[in-house]
Short mmCIF file of C-alpha atoms in Angstrom, two decimals:
data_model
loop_
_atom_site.label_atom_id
_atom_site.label_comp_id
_atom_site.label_asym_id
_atom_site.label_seq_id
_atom_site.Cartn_x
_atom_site.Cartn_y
_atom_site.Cartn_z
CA UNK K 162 122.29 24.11 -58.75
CA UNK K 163 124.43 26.76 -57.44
CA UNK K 164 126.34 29.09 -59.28
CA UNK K 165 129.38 31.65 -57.82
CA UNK K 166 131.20 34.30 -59.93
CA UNK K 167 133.98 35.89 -57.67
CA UNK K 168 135.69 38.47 -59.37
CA UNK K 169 138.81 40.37 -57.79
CA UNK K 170 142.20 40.95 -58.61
CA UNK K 171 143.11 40.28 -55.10
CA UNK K 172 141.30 36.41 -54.59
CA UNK K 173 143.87 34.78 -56.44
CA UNK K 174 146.75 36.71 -54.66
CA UNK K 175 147.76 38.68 -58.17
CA UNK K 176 148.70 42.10 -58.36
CA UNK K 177 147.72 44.16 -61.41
CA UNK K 178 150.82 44.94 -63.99
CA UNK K 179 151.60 48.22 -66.04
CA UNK K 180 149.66 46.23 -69.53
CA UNK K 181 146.69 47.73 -71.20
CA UNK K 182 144.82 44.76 -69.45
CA UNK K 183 145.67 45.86 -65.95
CA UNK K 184 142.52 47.67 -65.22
CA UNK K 185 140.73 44.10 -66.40
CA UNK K 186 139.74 42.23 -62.94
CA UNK K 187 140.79 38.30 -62.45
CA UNK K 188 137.62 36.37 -62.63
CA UNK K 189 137.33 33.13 -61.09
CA UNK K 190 134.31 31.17 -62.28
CA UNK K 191 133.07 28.21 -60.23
CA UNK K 192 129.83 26.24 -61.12
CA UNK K 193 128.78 23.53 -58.43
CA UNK K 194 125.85 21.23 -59.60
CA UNK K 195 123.43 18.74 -57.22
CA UNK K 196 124.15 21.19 -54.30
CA UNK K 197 121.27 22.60 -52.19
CA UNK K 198 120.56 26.38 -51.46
CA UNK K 199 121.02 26.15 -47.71
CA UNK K 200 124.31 23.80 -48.20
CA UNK K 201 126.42 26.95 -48.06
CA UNK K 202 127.26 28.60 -44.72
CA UNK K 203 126.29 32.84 -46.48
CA UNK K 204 122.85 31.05 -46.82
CA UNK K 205 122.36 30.13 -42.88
CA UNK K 206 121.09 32.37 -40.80
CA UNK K 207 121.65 32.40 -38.04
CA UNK K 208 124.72 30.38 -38.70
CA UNK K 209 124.63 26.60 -37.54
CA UNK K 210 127.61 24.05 -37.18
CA UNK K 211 126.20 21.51 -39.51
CA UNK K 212 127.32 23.86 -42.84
CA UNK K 213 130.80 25.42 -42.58
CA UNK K 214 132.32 26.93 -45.71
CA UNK K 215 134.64 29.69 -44.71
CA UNK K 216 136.41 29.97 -47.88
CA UNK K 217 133.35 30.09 -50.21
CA UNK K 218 131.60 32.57 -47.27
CA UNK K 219 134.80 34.57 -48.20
CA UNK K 220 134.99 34.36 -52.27
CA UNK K 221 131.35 35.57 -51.98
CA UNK K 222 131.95 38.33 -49.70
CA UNK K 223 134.69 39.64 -51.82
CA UNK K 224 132.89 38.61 -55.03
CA UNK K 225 129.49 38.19 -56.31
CA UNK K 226 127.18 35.94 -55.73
CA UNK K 227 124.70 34.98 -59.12
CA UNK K 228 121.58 33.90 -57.36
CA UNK K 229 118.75 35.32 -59.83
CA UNK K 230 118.34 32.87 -62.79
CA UNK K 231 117.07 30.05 -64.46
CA UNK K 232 118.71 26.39 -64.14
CA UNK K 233 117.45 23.16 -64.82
CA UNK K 234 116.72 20.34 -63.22
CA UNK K 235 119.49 18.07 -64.21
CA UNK K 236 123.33 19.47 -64.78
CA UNK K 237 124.11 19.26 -68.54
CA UNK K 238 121.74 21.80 -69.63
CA UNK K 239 122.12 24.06 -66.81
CA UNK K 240 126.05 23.79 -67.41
CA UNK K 241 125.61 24.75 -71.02
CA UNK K 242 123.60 27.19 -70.28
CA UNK K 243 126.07 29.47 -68.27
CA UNK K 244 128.85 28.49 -70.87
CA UNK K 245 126.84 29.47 -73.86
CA UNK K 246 124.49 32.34 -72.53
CA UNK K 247 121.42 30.61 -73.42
CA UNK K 248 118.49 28.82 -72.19
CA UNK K 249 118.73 24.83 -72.06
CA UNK K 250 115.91 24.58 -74.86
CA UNK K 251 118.12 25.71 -77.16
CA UNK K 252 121.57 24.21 -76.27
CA UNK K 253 121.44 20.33 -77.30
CA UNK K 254 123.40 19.58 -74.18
CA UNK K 255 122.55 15.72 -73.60
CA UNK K 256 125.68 14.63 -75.33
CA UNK K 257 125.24 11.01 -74.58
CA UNK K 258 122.01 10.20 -75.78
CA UNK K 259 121.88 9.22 -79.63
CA UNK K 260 118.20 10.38 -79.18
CA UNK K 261 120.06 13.87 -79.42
CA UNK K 262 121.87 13.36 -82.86
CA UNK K 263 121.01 14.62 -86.16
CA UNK K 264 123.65 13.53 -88.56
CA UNK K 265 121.78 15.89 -91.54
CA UNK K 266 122.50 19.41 -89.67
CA UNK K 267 126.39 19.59 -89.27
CA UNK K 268 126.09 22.79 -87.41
CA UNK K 269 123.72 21.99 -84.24
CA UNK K 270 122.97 18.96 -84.58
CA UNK K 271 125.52 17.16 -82.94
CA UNK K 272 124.97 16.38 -79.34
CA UNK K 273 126.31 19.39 -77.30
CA UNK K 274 126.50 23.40 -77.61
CA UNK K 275 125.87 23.78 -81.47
CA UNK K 276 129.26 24.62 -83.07
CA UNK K 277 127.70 28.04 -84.43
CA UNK K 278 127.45 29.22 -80.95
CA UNK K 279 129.68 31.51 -79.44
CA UNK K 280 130.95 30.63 -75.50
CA UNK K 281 131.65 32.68 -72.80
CA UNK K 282 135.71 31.28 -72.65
CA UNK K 283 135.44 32.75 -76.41
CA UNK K 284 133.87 36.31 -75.70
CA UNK K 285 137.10 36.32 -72.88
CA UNK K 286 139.72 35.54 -74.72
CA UNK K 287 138.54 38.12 -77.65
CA UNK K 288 138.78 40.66 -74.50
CA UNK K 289 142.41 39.61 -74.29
CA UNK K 290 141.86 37.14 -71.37
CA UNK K 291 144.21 33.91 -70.62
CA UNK K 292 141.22 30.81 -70.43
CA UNK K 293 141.40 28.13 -68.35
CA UNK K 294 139.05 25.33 -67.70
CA UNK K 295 139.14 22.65 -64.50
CA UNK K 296 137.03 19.74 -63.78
CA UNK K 297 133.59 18.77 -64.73
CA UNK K 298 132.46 19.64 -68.29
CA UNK K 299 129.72 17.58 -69.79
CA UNK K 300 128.61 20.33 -72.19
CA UNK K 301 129.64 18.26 -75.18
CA UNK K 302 132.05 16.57 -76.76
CA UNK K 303 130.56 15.03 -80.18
CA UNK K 304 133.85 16.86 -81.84
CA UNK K 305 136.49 18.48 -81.01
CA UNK K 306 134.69 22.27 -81.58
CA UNK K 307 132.25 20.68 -78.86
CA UNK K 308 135.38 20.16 -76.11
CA UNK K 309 136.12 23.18 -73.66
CA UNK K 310 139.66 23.72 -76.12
CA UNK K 311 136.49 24.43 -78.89
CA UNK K 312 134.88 26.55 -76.94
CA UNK K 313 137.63 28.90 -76.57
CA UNK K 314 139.64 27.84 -73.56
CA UNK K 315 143.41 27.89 -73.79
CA UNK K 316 143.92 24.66 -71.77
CA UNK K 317 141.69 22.58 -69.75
CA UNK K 318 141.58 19.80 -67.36
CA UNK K 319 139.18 17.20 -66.16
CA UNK K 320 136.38 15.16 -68.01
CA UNK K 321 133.83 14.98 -70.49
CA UNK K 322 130.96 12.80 -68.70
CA UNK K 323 129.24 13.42 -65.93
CA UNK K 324 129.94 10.84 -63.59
CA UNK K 325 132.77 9.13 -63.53
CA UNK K 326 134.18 7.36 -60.24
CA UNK K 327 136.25 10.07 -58.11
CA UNK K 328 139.47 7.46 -57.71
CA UNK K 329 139.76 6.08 -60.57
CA UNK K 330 138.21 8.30 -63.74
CA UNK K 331 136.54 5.71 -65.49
CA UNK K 332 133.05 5.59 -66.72
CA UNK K 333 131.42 2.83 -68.18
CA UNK K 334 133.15 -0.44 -69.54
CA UNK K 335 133.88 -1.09 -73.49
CA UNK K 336 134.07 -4.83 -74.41
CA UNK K 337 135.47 -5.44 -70.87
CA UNK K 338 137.59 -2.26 -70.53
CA UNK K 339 137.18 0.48 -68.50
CA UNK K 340 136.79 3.71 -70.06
CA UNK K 341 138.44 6.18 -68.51
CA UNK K 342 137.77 10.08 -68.98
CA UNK K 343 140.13 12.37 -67.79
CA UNK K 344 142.38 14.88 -70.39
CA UNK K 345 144.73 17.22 -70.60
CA UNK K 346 143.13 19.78 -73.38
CA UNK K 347 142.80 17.80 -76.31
CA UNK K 348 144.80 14.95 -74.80
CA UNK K 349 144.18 12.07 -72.74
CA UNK K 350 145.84 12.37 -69.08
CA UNK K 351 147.82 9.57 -69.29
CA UNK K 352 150.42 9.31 -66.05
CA UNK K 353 147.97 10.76 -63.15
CA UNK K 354 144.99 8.57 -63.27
CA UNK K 355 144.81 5.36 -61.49
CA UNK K 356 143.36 4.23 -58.19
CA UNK K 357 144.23 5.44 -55.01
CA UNK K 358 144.16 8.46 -52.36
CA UNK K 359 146.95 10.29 -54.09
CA UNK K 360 144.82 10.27 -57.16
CA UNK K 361 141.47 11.45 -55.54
CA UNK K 362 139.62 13.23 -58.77
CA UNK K 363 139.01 16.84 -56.60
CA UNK K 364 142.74 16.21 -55.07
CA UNK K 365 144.09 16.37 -58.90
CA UNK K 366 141.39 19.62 -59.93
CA UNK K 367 143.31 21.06 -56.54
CA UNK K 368 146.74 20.75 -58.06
CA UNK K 369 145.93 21.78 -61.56
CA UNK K 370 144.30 24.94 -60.38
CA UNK K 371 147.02 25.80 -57.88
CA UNK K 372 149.27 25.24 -60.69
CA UNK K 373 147.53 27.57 -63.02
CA UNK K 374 147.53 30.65 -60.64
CA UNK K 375 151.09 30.07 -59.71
CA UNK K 376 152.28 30.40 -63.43
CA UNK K 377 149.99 32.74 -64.56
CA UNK K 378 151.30 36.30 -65.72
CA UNK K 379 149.40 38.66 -63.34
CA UNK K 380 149.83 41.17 -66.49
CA UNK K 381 147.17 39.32 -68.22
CA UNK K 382 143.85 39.08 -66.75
CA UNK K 383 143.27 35.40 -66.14
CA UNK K 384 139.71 33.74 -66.31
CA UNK K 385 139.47 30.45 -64.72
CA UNK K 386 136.38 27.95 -65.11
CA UNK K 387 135.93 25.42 -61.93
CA UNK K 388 133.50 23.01 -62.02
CA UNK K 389 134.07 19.95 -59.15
CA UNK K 390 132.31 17.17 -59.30
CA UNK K 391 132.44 16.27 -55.50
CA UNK K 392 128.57 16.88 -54.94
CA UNK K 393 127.94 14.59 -57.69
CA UNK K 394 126.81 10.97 -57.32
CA UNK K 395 128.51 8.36 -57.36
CA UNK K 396 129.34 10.48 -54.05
CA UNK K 397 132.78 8.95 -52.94
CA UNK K 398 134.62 10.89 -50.32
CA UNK K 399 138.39 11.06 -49.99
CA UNK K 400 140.04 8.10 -48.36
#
């Protein structure tokens, strides 16, 4: 599990404004699971053509690198873990296993973050940040206060699971019918998923984040969530 916080006002390319916010720095969040320590080129030295990553060498050189703290040994509960602040023991983060479910507590015991946990999208919006969520959540999604939208992000894009097929968002079948888990916020992305190159799962995160930054008020101090999936079984590269 690797985690990278880059904060900056400057990585995204937005200038501060003349709001009370100004001063606040642009934080760009981005949480890759399944990837090992040396699988980043900041971590190689002496460096070594087998591990190029220029543009995360850079967002760590400008940024700051979280590389003192406790993960787990699968995804989920590491994932809730950074969202919620607190250790995976006590974040029911399995949220597909009915193992997990307690239908008598209506708090926590739903499958996910309990609901009477506060989030870290939360905390930054009460600090008068614009939220924004993009790709892999799997922290929950029992209800709708379990989604990233009830967790306190203004609008969010990618999937609930954990790991769906890259080309055509689907995981698992239902009496014979692909389920397919991709939405818009509370919606489902209907329109953009279907298979093909052009609808590559990272290639759509791409265009969704690019899209965010470009329409974001550089007034407001933006905090955006990334999460790919690409280092994630069932590891299918772009065609």
């Amino acid at each position: 599990m690797l985690a990278v916080l880059a904060v900056g006002l400057f990585l995204l390319g937005l200038a501060s404004g003349g709001s009370p916010n100004a001063n606040l720095p642009h934080i760009v969040m981005m949480l890759v699971d399944d990837w090992g320590w040396a699988n980043v080129g900041y971590h190689r030295n002496p460096p070594t053509r087998e591990v190029v990553t220029p543009n995360i060498d850079g967002l760590v050189k400008q940024g700051l690198e979280l590389n003192q703290h406790y993960v787990y040994q699968v995804c989920s509960p590491s994932r809730s873990s950074l969202i919620s602040g607190r250790l995976p023991i006590h974040v029911n983060d399995l949220n597909v296993d009915p193992d997990h479910y307690n239908p008598d507590d209506l708090v926590s015991g739903y499958a996910g973050i309990p609901r009477n946990m506060t989030g870290i999208a939360e905390k930054m919006r009460g600090a008068g940040y614009a939220t924004h969520q993009v790709g892999k959540w799997d922290a929950g999604m029992a209800t709708p206060d379990h989604t990233p939208k009830g967790r306190g992000f203004d609008t969010s894009f990618g999937y609930f699971h954990h790991a769906n097929d890259y080309y055509n968002e689907t995981i698992g079948v239902c009496n014979r019918t692909p389920i397919v888990d991709l939405w818009d916020t509370d919606k489902p992305a209907h329109g953009i998923n279907g298979t093909g190159p052009d609808n590559y799962e990272e290639g759509l995160f791409k265009e969704r984040l690019l899209n965010i930054v470009s329409k974001h008020d550089p007034s407001t101090p933006l905090f955006l969530y990334y999460a790919p999936h690409i280092v994630h079984k069932p590891l299918q590269v772009p065609g």
